[in-house]
């Protein structure tokens, strides 16, 4: 059973809002949910982080439902420079009770003019 | 303030050779991590450290060893390289925030390793 799941890819046009969801059914109690952006040949870069409800910063919003089993990264009015791979990162509880830090498989966002 | 740096940037090894990847951070972070990223794939945690002198296994630790002798450095060793270890290796660091597990990690630029 996958620890975290994300859509493989998404397409959008400039100026549109993009929502990317990550499912994490076994998120650990104290864990925050963090999203990263990665461009080719670079390391991931922090975008936003939250524990519950809604968090907003200058580049994105993060929506987390009450059960915290999923989270949605919202990018308002995307531009061509937002073309990248987006990852969620959470700590999940394994069957052994151990907390395992796990990146999602990544969502490749392609923004068209 | 350089953040997280990795040495070397590129390396080609023959099967059976050994090498050490160096990660250094100047942010005084407690936690450090080593990940590997295979082409078109996500990141998988190899080993991590929650403080100087401590290390722990991640998701894919086999074939790798690590050491954290100084707080600012985290070394990843391959004792006998195999073609399956061809990948891009990323180092990251973070600092704990209170009782919560925030894991806001700062990543290095990566080391591209090819094993022939």
CSV table of C-alpha atoms in Angstrom, one decimal:
chain,number,residue,atom,x,y,z
A,1,UNK,CA,0.0,0.0,0.0
A,2,UNK,CA,1.5,3.3,-1.1
A,3,UNK,CA,2.4,5.6,1.8
A,4,UNK,CA,1.7,8.8,-0.2
A,5,UNK,CA,0.1,9.2,-3.6
A,6,UNK,CA,0.0,12.1,-6.1
A,7,UNK,CA,-1.2,12.4,-9.7
A,8,UNK,CA,1.7,11.7,-12.1
A,9,UNK,CA,1.2,14.8,-14.2
A,10,UNK,CA,-1.0,17.8,-14.8
A,11,UNK,CA,-1.4,20.3,-17.6
A,12,UNK,CA,-2.5,23.9,-17.3
A,13,UNK,CA,-2.4,27.3,-19.0
A,14,UNK,CA,-0.8,30.5,-17.9
A,15,UNK,CA,-3.1,32.5,-15.5
A,16,UNK,CA,-5.1,29.5,-14.3
A,17,UNK,CA,-5.2,28.1,-10.8
A,18,UNK,CA,-3.7,24.7,-10.3
A,19,UNK,CA,-4.6,22.3,-7.4
A,20,UNK,CA,-2.4,19.3,-6.7
A,21,UNK,CA,-3.6,16.7,-4.1
A,22,UNK,CA,-1.5,14.3,-2.1
A,23,UNK,CA,-3.1,11.4,-0.2
A,24,UNK,CA,-1.4,10.3,3.0
A,25,UNK,CA,-3.7,8.0,4.9
A,26,UNK,CA,-1.3,7.0,7.6
A,27,UNK,CA,0.1,10.4,8.5
A,28,UNK,CA,1.8,10.5,11.9
A,29,UNK,CA,0.0,12.5,14.6
A,30,UNK,CA,2.6,15.2,15.1
A,31,UNK,CA,3.6,15.6,11.5
A,32,UNK,CA,3.3,18.7,9.4
A,33,UNK,CA,2.7,18.4,5.6
A,34,UNK,CA,5.4,20.0,3.5
A,35,UNK,CA,5.4,20.7,-0.3
A,36,UNK,CA,8.4,21.1,-2.5
A,37,UNK,CA,9.1,22.2,-6.0
A,38,UNK,CA,11.9,20.7,-8.1
A,39,UNK,CA,13.3,22.0,-11.4
A,40,UNK,CA,15.5,19.7,-13.6
A,41,UNK,CA,19.0,19.2,-12.3
A,42,UNK,CA,18.3,21.0,-9.0
A,43,UNK,CA,17.4,20.0,-5.5
A,44,UNK,CA,13.9,20.4,-4.2
A,45,UNK,CA,12.9,23.8,-2.9
A,46,UNK,CA,10.5,24.4,0.0
A,47,UNK,CA,7.1,25.9,-1.0
A,48,UNK,CA,4.7,25.7,1.9
A,49,UNK,CA,4.0,23.8,5.1
A,50,UNK,CA,1.0,23.3,7.3
A,51,UNK,CA,-0.5,21.1,10.0
A,52,UNK,CA,-4.3,21.6,9.5
A,53,UNK,CA,-6.9,23.8,7.9
A,54,UNK,CA,-5.4,26.4,5.5
A,55,UNK,CA,-2.1,28.1,5.2
A,56,UNK,CA,-1.2,30.8,2.7
A,57,UNK,CA,2.1,32.4,1.7
A,58,UNK,CA,3.2,34.6,-1.1
A,59,UNK,CA,3.4,31.8,-3.6
A,60,UNK,CA,0.8,29.2,-2.7
A,61,UNK,CA,-2.0,28.0,-0.4
A,62,UNK,CA,-2.2,24.7,1.3
A,63,UNK,CA,-5.6,23.1,2.3
A,64,UNK,CA,-5.7,20.3,4.8
A,65,UNK,CA,-9.0,18.7,5.8
A,66,UNK,CA,-9.9,17.8,9.4
A,67,UNK,CA,-8.9,14.2,9.1
A,68,UNK,CA,-5.5,15.2,7.6
A,69,UNK,CA,-5.5,12.2,5.3
A,70,UNK,CA,-4.8,14.4,2.3
A,71,UNK,CA,-3.6,17.9,1.4
A,72,UNK,CA,-4.0,20.1,-1.6
A,73,UNK,CA,-1.4,22.5,-2.9
A,74,UNK,CA,-3.0,25.5,-4.7
A,75,UNK,CA,-1.0,27.6,-7.1
A,76,UNK,CA,-2.8,30.7,-8.1
A,77,UNK,CA,-2.4,32.1,-11.6
A,78,UNK,CA,0.4,29.9,-12.8
A,79,UNK,CA,3.1,31.1,-15.2
A,80,UNK,CA,5.5,29.2,-17.5
A,81,UNK,CA,8.1,29.3,-14.7
A,82,UNK,CA,5.9,27.2,-12.5
A,83,UNK,CA,6.6,24.2,-14.8
A,84,UNK,CA,8.2,21.8,-12.4
A,85,UNK,CA,7.7,18.6,-10.4
A,86,UNK,CA,5.9,19.1,-7.1
A,87,UNK,CA,6.3,16.7,-4.1
A,88,UNK,CA,4.5,16.4,-0.8
A,89,UNK,CA,6.5,15.2,2.2
A,90,UNK,CA,5.0,13.7,5.3
A,91,UNK,CA,5.9,11.3,8.1
A,92,UNK,CA,3.7,8.2,7.9
A,93,UNK,CA,3.2,5.4,10.4
A,94,UNK,CA,4.3,2.0,9.2
A,95,UNK,CA,2.7,-1.3,10.4
A,96,UNK,CA,5.6,-1.6,12.9
A,97,UNK,CA,4.6,1.7,14.5
A,98,UNK,CA,7.7,3.4,13.2
A,99,UNK,CA,7.5,6.8,11.7
A,100,UNK,CA,8.9,6.9,8.1
A,101,UNK,CA,9.6,10.2,6.4
A,102,UNK,CA,8.2,9.8,2.9
A,103,UNK,CA,8.1,11.9,-0.2
A,104,UNK,CA,5.2,11.5,-2.6
A,105,UNK,CA,6.0,10.2,-6.1
A,106,UNK,CA,5.8,13.7,-7.5
A,107,UNK,CA,3.4,15.6,-9.9
A,108,UNK,CA,4.8,16.9,-13.1
A,109,UNK,CA,3.1,20.2,-13.9
A,110,UNK,CA,3.4,21.5,-17.4
A,111,UNK,CA,2.2,25.1,-17.9
A,112,UNK,CA,1.4,26.1,-21.5
A,113,UNK,CA,1.3,29.6,-22.9
B,1,UNK,CA,25.9,31.7,4.0
B,2,UNK,CA,26.2,28.8,1.4
B,3,UNK,CA,23.3,26.7,2.8
B,4,UNK,CA,23.8,23.0,1.9
B,5,UNK,CA,26.8,22.1,-0.4
B,6,UNK,CA,27.7,18.7,-1.9
B,7,UNK,CA,31.0,17.4,-3.2
B,8,UNK,CA,31.6,16.2,-5.8
B,9,UNK,CA,29.0,17.3,-8.4
B,10,UNK,CA,29.6,14.4,-10.8
B,11,UNK,CA,31.4,11.1,-10.5
B,12,UNK,CA,31.8,8.0,-12.6
B,13,UNK,CA,32.8,4.7,-10.9
B,14,UNK,CA,33.4,1.2,-12.1
B,15,UNK,CA,31.6,-1.7,-10.4
B,16,UNK,CA,33.3,-2.6,-7.1
B,17,UNK,CA,34.9,0.8,-6.6
B,18,UNK,CA,34.3,2.8,-3.4
B,19,UNK,CA,33.7,6.5,-2.8
B,20,UNK,CA,32.5,9.0,-0.3
B,21,UNK,CA,30.1,11.8,-0.9
B,22,UNK,CA,30.4,14.8,1.3
B,23,UNK,CA,27.5,17.0,2.5
B,24,UNK,CA,28.2,20.2,4.4
B,25,UNK,CA,25.7,22.7,5.9
B,26,UNK,CA,26.4,26.1,7.6
B,27,UNK,CA,22.9,26.6,9.1
B,28,UNK,CA,23.6,24.9,12.4
B,29,UNK,CA,20.9,22.3,11.6
B,30,UNK,CA,20.5,19.3,13.8
B,31,UNK,CA,19.1,16.9,11.2
B,32,UNK,CA,20.7,15.8,8.0
B,33,UNK,CA,19.5,13.4,5.3
B,34,UNK,CA,20.7,11.5,2.3
B,35,UNK,CA,18.3,10.8,-0.6
B,36,UNK,CA,18.6,9.2,-4.0
B,37,UNK,CA,16.6,10.1,-7.0
B,38,UNK,CA,16.5,7.7,-10.0
B,39,UNK,CA,15.6,9.1,-13.4
B,40,UNK,CA,11.9,10.3,-13.5
B,41,UNK,CA,11.3,9.1,-10.0
B,42,UNK,CA,10.8,10.7,-6.6
B,43,UNK,CA,13.2,10.9,-3.7
B,44,UNK,CA,13.9,7.9,-1.5
B,45,UNK,CA,15.5,8.3,1.9
B,46,UNK,CA,18.8,6.3,2.3
B,47,UNK,CA,20.0,7.3,5.8
B,48,UNK,CA,19.5,10.2,8.1
B,49,UNK,CA,21.0,11.7,11.3
B,50,UNK,CA,19.3,13.6,14.1
B,51,UNK,CA,22.5,14.8,15.6
B,52,UNK,CA,26.2,14.6,15.7
B,53,UNK,CA,27.4,11.1,16.3
B,54,UNK,CA,24.0,9.5,15.4
B,55,UNK,CA,22.7,7.9,12.3
B,56,UNK,CA,19.6,5.9,11.3
B,57,UNK,CA,18.4,3.9,8.3
B,58,UNK,CA,15.9,5.2,5.9
B,59,UNK,CA,13.9,3.5,3.2
B,60,UNK,CA,16.7,2.2,1.0
B,61,UNK,CA,19.9,1.8,3.2
B,62,UNK,CA,21.4,-1.3,1.7
B,63,UNK,CA,24.8,-0.8,0.1
B,64,UNK,CA,25.5,2.5,1.8
B,65,UNK,CA,27.1,3.7,5.0
B,66,UNK,CA,27.0,7.1,6.7
B,67,UNK,CA,28.9,9.0,9.4
B,68,UNK,CA,28.1,12.2,11.2
B,69,UNK,CA,31.4,13.0,13.1
B,70,UNK,CA,30.8,16.8,13.0
B,71,UNK,CA,27.4,18.5,13.2
B,72,UNK,CA,27.9,20.4,9.9
B,73,UNK,CA,29.0,17.3,7.9
B,74,UNK,CA,27.2,14.2,6.8
B,75,UNK,CA,29.2,11.6,4.7
B,76,UNK,CA,27.7,8.9,2.5
B,77,UNK,CA,29.9,6.0,1.6
B,78,UNK,CA,29.6,3.3,-1.1
B,79,UNK,CA,31.9,0.5,-0.2
B,80,UNK,CA,31.5,-1.6,-3.4
B,81,UNK,CA,29.6,0.4,-6.1
B,82,UNK,CA,27.0,-1.4,-8.3
B,83,UNK,CA,25.2,-0.2,-11.4
B,84,UNK,CA,22.0,-0.2,-9.5
B,85,UNK,CA,23.4,2.7,-7.5
B,86,UNK,CA,23.5,5.0,-10.5
B,87,UNK,CA,21.4,7.9,-9.4
B,88,UNK,CA,21.4,11.5,-8.3
B,89,UNK,CA,22.1,11.9,-4.6
B,90,UNK,CA,20.7,14.8,-2.6
B,91,UNK,CA,21.7,15.8,0.8
B,92,UNK,CA,19.3,17.9,3.0
B,93,UNK,CA,19.3,19.4,6.5
B,94,UNK,CA,16.6,20.6,8.8
B,95,UNK,CA,16.1,21.7,12.4
B,96,UNK,CA,13.3,20.4,14.8
B,97,UNK,CA,10.7,22.9,15.9
B,98,UNK,CA,9.3,22.3,19.3
B,99,UNK,CA,7.5,19.0,19.7
B,100,UNK,CA,6.2,18.9,16.1
B,101,UNK,CA,7.9,17.1,13.2
B,102,UNK,CA,8.1,19.9,10.7
B,103,UNK,CA,10.9,18.7,8.5
B,104,UNK,CA,11.4,21.8,6.5
B,105,UNK,CA,14.4,20.5,4.7
B,106,UNK,CA,16.9,22.5,2.7
B,107,UNK,CA,18.5,20.6,-0.1
B,108,UNK,CA,21.9,20.7,-1.8
B,109,UNK,CA,22.4,20.8,-5.5
B,110,UNK,CA,22.9,17.0,-5.9
B,111,UNK,CA,25.7,14.6,-6.9
B,112,UNK,CA,25.2,12.8,-10.2
B,113,UNK,CA,26.8,9.3,-9.8
B,114,UNK,CA,27.2,6.8,-12.7
B,115,UNK,CA,28.4,3.3,-12.0
B,116,UNK,CA,29.6,1.4,-15.0
